């Protein structure tokens, strides 16, 4: 059995947090793509406020993990790179939301 | 990292960004303005100006908005709301058309003084319904302004009615132009190929 992450208790929902989704910029990207059917790179850049290079880097990681599908489409004669969450990505995002709810539900109320 | 992500707000923000271009405001203001000028001057050919105006929205979205904001495909719930807005618009157009046919049919109708408040309420309701389904808050105010111009026309007739309509049209058009200029400054054209990038 793998060791729990440093600072976390074994069995606690904190150990289940998907760190790929948890990173704020990637969380923002995945939240955008979760509520949309698809968006191109420019739209994501505008909505997330990320720079070109930053967005590209994070999308690369998400695509490598199989969470985002990158597809080149033509709108009229112009090429567009359309981005969509895969089923794996949607499941991962839903699991992340559930985990975070558990984390905060288990916090002691003061 | 905050525990709550309001996905509804994320989606709404994405949707609302498409109304930040001011094109709807320009279209609605210009429609009222052209109608007002046509009624003041009695030059029927002014009505022909509506034809190019109808192209403002689709061409503007295609040539100005989308190159600056990017392409997006909204989810099923947003598409359902758009369909409901279209249905509401069709019903209102049919109703107004029917009223126009009735008024030209020779049937005895109440004078404009009585019809105008009813038309004003109907216009405000239709704009309100569109504002609700399109999540476009400025339409609530425009509905009230459109309705107000109808009431003024009904109460005072020419030339006060058409002049009021023209002034209200100019006001809405001015708002649209301000929003449009702000949009152009906030979203400059991106570098070539910004929407065509392999991650």
Coordinates of C-alpha atoms in Angstrom, one line a residue:
Chain A
X1 CA 0.0 0.0 0.0
X2 CA 1.4 3.4 -1.0
X3 CA 2.3 5.9 1.8
X4 CA -0.1 8.7 2.4
X5 CA 1.1 12.1 1.2
X6 CA 3.1 14.2 3.6
X7 CA 0.9 16.1 6.0
X8 CA -2.1 13.9 5.3
X9 CA -3.7 11.1 7.3
X10 CA -4.2 7.7 5.7
X11 CA -7.8 7.3 4.7
X12 CA -8.5 11.0 4.7
X13 CA -10.1 12.5 1.6
X14 CA -7.0 14.8 1.4
X15 CA -5.1 11.8 0.1
X16 CA -7.5 11.4 -2.8
X17 CA -7.2 14.9 -4.2
X18 CA -6.2 14.8 -7.9
X19 CA -3.3 17.2 -7.9
X20 CA -3.5 17.4 -11.7
X21 CA -6.9 19.0 -11.4
X22 CA -6.1 20.8 -8.1
X23 CA -3.6 23.2 -9.5
X24 CA -5.5 26.6 -9.7
X25 CA -4.9 27.3 -13.4
X26 CA -5.8 23.8 -14.5
X27 CA -8.8 23.8 -12.2
X28 CA -9.9 27.0 -13.9
X29 CA -9.4 25.4 -17.4
X30 CA -11.3 22.3 -16.4
X31 CA -14.1 24.2 -14.9
X32 CA -14.5 26.2 -18.1
X33 CA -14.5 23.1 -20.3
X34 CA -16.8 21.2 -17.9
X35 CA -19.6 23.8 -18.4
X36 CA -19.0 24.1 -22.1
X37 CA -19.3 21.6 -24.9
X38 CA -16.1 22.9 -26.4
X39 CA -14.0 26.1 -26.8
X40 CA -11.0 27.1 -28.8
X41 CA -7.7 28.2 -27.4
X42 CA -8.4 31.9 -27.7
X43 CA -11.7 31.6 -25.8
X44 CA -10.0 29.7 -23.0
X45 CA -7.3 32.3 -22.9
X46 CA -9.8 35.1 -22.6
X47 CA -11.9 33.4 -19.9
X48 CA -9.1 32.1 -17.7
X49 CA -6.8 35.1 -18.1
X50 CA -3.8 32.9 -18.6
X51 CA -1.0 33.8 -21.0
X52 CA -0.5 32.0 -24.2
X53 CA 2.5 30.0 -22.9
X54 CA 0.9 29.2 -19.6
X55 CA -2.3 27.9 -21.1
X56 CA -0.5 25.9 -23.6
X57 CA 1.7 24.3 -20.9
X58 CA -1.3 23.3 -18.7
X59 CA -3.3 22.0 -21.6
X60 CA -0.4 19.9 -22.6
X61 CA -0.4 18.2 -19.2
X62 CA -4.2 17.7 -19.2
X63 CA -4.0 16.3 -22.7
X64 CA -1.2 13.9 -21.7
X65 CA -3.3 12.7 -18.8
X66 CA -6.2 12.1 -21.2
X67 CA -8.4 14.7 -19.6
X68 CA -8.6 17.1 -22.6
X69 CA -9.1 16.3 -26.2
X70 CA -7.5 18.6 -28.7
X71 CA -9.0 18.6 -32.1
X72 CA -8.3 20.7 -35.1
X73 CA -11.4 21.9 -36.9
X74 CA -12.1 24.3 -39.7
X75 CA -14.6 27.1 -39.2
X76 CA -15.1 28.4 -42.7
X77 CA -11.6 28.3 -44.1
X78 CA -9.8 29.1 -40.8
X79 CA -8.3 26.4 -38.7
X80 CA -9.3 26.3 -35.1
X81 CA -8.1 24.2 -32.3
X82 CA -11.1 23.0 -30.3
X83 CA -10.7 21.8 -26.8
X84 CA -13.1 19.5 -25.0
X85 CA -13.0 17.5 -21.8
X86 CA -12.9 13.8 -22.4
X87 CA -15.2 11.4 -20.4
X88 CA -12.1 10.6 -18.3
X89 CA -11.6 14.4 -17.7
X90 CA -15.3 14.9 -16.7
X91 CA -15.2 12.0 -14.3
X92 CA -11.9 13.2 -12.8
X93 CA -13.4 16.7 -12.4
X94 CA -16.6 15.3 -10.7
X95 CA -14.5 13.1 -8.5
X96 CA -12.4 16.2 -7.6
X97 CA -15.5 18.2 -6.6
X98 CA -16.8 15.4 -4.5
X99 CA -13.5 15.0 -2.8
X100 CA -13.2 18.7 -2.0
X101 CA -16.8 18.7 -0.6
X102 CA -15.8 15.8 1.7
X103 CA -12.6 17.7 2.8
X104 CA -14.6 20.7 3.8
X105 CA -17.4 18.8 5.3
X106 CA -15.0 17.0 7.6
X107 CA -13.4 20.2 8.8
X108 CA -14.3 20.9 12.4
X109 CA -16.7 23.8 12.8
X110 CA -15.4 26.5 15.3
Chain B
X1 CA -7.8 27.0 -3.0
X2 CA -11.4 28.0 -2.2
X3 CA -13.6 25.0 -1.6
X4 CA -16.5 26.3 -3.7
X5 CA -16.5 26.5 -7.5
X6 CA -19.6 28.1 -8.8
X7 CA -19.9 26.3 -12.1
X8 CA -23.1 28.3 -12.8
X9 CA -21.2 31.5 -12.5
X10 CA -18.4 30.2 -14.7
X11 CA -20.9 29.3 -17.4
X12 CA -22.8 32.5 -17.1
X13 CA -19.6 34.6 -17.4
X14 CA -18.6 32.7 -20.5
X15 CA -22.1 33.2 -22.0
X16 CA -22.3 36.9 -21.0
X17 CA -19.0 37.7 -22.6
X18 CA -20.7 37.4 -25.9
X19 CA -23.0 40.3 -25.0
X20 CA -20.1 42.6 -24.1
X21 CA -19.7 43.6 -27.7
X22 CA -22.7 46.0 -27.6
X23 CA -24.1 44.8 -30.9
X24 CA -27.5 44.0 -29.6
X25 CA -27.7 47.4 -28.0
X26 CA -26.7 49.1 -31.3
X27 CA -29.2 47.0 -33.2
X28 CA -32.1 47.8 -30.9
X29 CA -31.3 51.5 -30.6
X30 CA -30.9 51.9 -34.3
X31 CA -34.2 50.1 -35.0
X32 CA -36.0 52.5 -32.7
X33 CA -34.2 55.5 -34.1
X34 CA -35.0 54.6 -37.7
X35 CA -38.6 54.0 -36.8
X36 CA -38.8 57.3 -35.1
X37 CA -37.2 59.3 -37.9
X38 CA -39.4 57.5 -40.4
X39 CA -42.5 58.5 -38.5
X40 CA -41.3 62.1 -38.0
X41 CA -40.4 62.6 -41.6
X42 CA -43.0 60.3 -43.2
X43 CA -40.3 59.2 -45.6
X44 CA -41.2 55.5 -46.2
X45 CA -37.8 54.7 -47.7
X46 CA -36.2 55.1 -44.3
X47 CA -37.7 51.7 -43.6
X48 CA -35.2 50.2 -46.1
X49 CA -32.5 51.1 -43.7
X50 CA -33.7 48.3 -41.5
X51 CA -32.5 45.7 -44.1
X52 CA -28.8 46.3 -43.7
X53 CA -29.4 46.8 -39.9
X54 CA -30.6 43.2 -39.7
X55 CA -27.2 42.1 -40.9
X56 CA -25.4 44.0 -38.0
X57 CA -25.8 41.2 -35.6
X58 CA -24.7 38.1 -37.5
X59 CA -22.0 39.9 -39.4
X60 CA -20.8 41.7 -36.3
X61 CA -20.6 38.5 -34.3
X62 CA -18.7 36.8 -37.2
X63 CA -16.3 39.6 -38.1
X64 CA -15.8 41.5 -34.9
X65 CA -16.8 39.5 -31.8
X66 CA -15.7 35.9 -32.6
X67 CA -12.2 36.9 -33.9
X68 CA -11.6 38.7 -30.5
X69 CA -13.3 36.3 -28.1
X70 CA -12.8 33.0 -29.8
X71 CA -15.1 30.1 -30.7
X72 CA -17.2 28.3 -28.1
X73 CA -19.9 25.7 -28.1
X74 CA -22.3 26.0 -25.2
X75 CA -23.8 23.1 -23.4
X76 CA -27.3 21.6 -23.7
X77 CA -28.9 23.7 -21.0
X78 CA -27.8 26.9 -22.6
X79 CA -28.9 25.8 -26.0
X80 CA -32.3 24.9 -24.5
X81 CA -32.6 28.5 -23.0
X82 CA -31.7 29.9 -26.5
X83 CA -34.5 27.8 -28.1
X84 CA -37.0 29.2 -25.5
X85 CA -35.9 32.7 -26.3
X86 CA -36.4 32.1 -30.0
X87 CA -39.9 30.7 -29.4
X88 CA -40.8 33.7 -27.2
X89 CA -39.5 36.0 -30.0
X90 CA -41.6 34.2 -32.7
X91 CA -44.7 34.4 -30.6
X92 CA -44.3 38.1 -30.0
X93 CA -43.6 38.8 -33.7
X94 CA -46.7 36.8 -34.7
X95 CA -48.8 38.6 -32.1
X96 CA -47.6 42.1 -33.3
X97 CA -48.2 41.0 -36.9
X98 CA -51.7 39.9 -36.0
X99 CA -52.4 43.2 -34.3
X100 CA -51.2 45.1 -37.3
X101 CA -53.4 43.1 -39.6
X102 CA -56.4 43.7 -37.3
X103 CA -55.8 47.4 -37.2
X104 CA -55.7 47.5 -41.0
X105 CA -58.7 45.2 -41.4
X106 CA -61.3 48.0 -40.8
X107 CA -62.5 46.4 -37.6
X108 CA -63.4 48.8 -34.9
X109 CA -60.5 48.8 -32.5
X110 CA -60.0 50.9 -29.3
X111 CA -58.1 54.2 -30.1
X112 CA -54.3 54.1 -29.9
X113 CA -54.6 55.8 -26.5
X114 CA -55.9 52.6 -25.1
X115 CA -54.0 50.1 -27.2
X116 CA -50.6 51.8 -26.4
X117 CA -50.5 50.9 -22.7
X118 CA -51.4 47.3 -23.6
X119 CA -48.7 47.2 -26.3
X120 CA -46.2 48.8 -23.9
X121 CA -46.8 46.0 -21.3
X122 CA -46.6 43.4 -24.0
X123 CA -43.3 44.8 -25.3
X124 CA -41.9 45.0 -21.8
X125 CA -43.0 41.4 -21.0
X126 CA -41.4 40.1 -24.2
X127 CA -38.2 41.9 -23.6
X128 CA -38.3 40.6 -20.0
X129 CA -38.7 37.0 -21.2
X130 CA -35.9 37.4 -23.7
X131 CA -33.7 39.0 -21.0
X132 CA -34.4 36.0 -18.7
X133 CA -33.7 33.3 -21.2
X134 CA -30.7 35.0 -22.7
X135 CA -29.3 36.2 -19.3
X136 CA -28.9 39.6 -20.9
X137 CA -29.9 42.1 -18.1
X138 CA -29.8 45.3 -20.2
X139 CA -32.9 44.0 -22.1
X140 CA -35.0 44.5 -19.1
X141 CA -34.2 48.2 -19.2
X142 CA -34.6 48.4 -23.0
X143 CA -38.0 46.7 -22.7
X144 CA -39.2 49.4 -20.4
X145 CA -37.8 52.1 -22.7
X146 CA -39.4 50.6 -25.7
X147 CA -42.7 50.4 -23.8
X148 CA -42.3 54.0 -22.6
X149 CA -41.9 55.2 -26.2
X150 CA -45.1 53.3 -27.1
X151 CA -47.0 54.9 -24.3
X152 CA -45.8 58.4 -25.1
X153 CA -46.8 57.9 -28.7
X154 CA -50.3 56.7 -27.7
X155 CA -50.9 59.6 -25.3
X156 CA -49.5 62.5 -27.4
X157 CA -49.5 61.3 -31.0
X158 CA -47.3 62.9 -33.6
X159 CA -44.9 64.6 -33.5
X160 CA -44.2 64.0 -29.7
X161 CA -44.4 60.2 -30.0
X162 CA -41.9 59.8 -32.9
X163 CA -39.6 62.4 -31.4
X164 CA -39.6 60.5 -28.0
X165 CA -39.0 57.3 -29.9
X166 CA -36.0 58.8 -31.7
X167 CA -34.5 60.2 -28.5
X168 CA -34.9 56.8 -26.7
X169 CA -33.4 55.1 -29.8
X170 CA -30.4 57.5 -29.7
X171 CA -29.9 56.7 -25.9
X172 CA -29.9 53.0 -26.5
X173 CA -27.6 53.3 -29.5
X174 CA -25.2 55.5 -27.5
X175 CA -25.0 52.8 -24.8
X176 CA -24.3 50.3 -27.5
X177 CA -21.5 52.3 -29.0
X178 CA -19.9 52.9 -25.6
X179 CA -20.1 49.1 -24.8
X180 CA -18.7 48.4 -28.3
X181 CA -15.7 50.7 -27.9
X182 CA -15.0 49.3 -24.5
X183 CA -15.2 45.8 -26.0
X184 CA -12.7 46.6 -28.7
X185 CA -10.2 48.0 -26.2
X186 CA -10.6 45.1 -23.8
X187 CA -10.4 42.4 -26.5
X188 CA -7.9 43.5 -29.1
X189 CA -7.4 41.2 -32.1
X190 CA -5.1 38.4 -31.1
X191 CA -1.9 37.5 -32.9
X192 CA -2.5 35.4 -36.0
X193 CA -3.0 31.7 -35.2
X194 CA -3.9 32.3 -31.5
X195 CA -6.9 30.1 -31.9
X196 CA -5.0 27.4 -33.8
X197 CA -2.5 26.1 -31.4
X198 CA -1.5 22.5 -30.7
X199 CA -1.4 22.2 -26.9

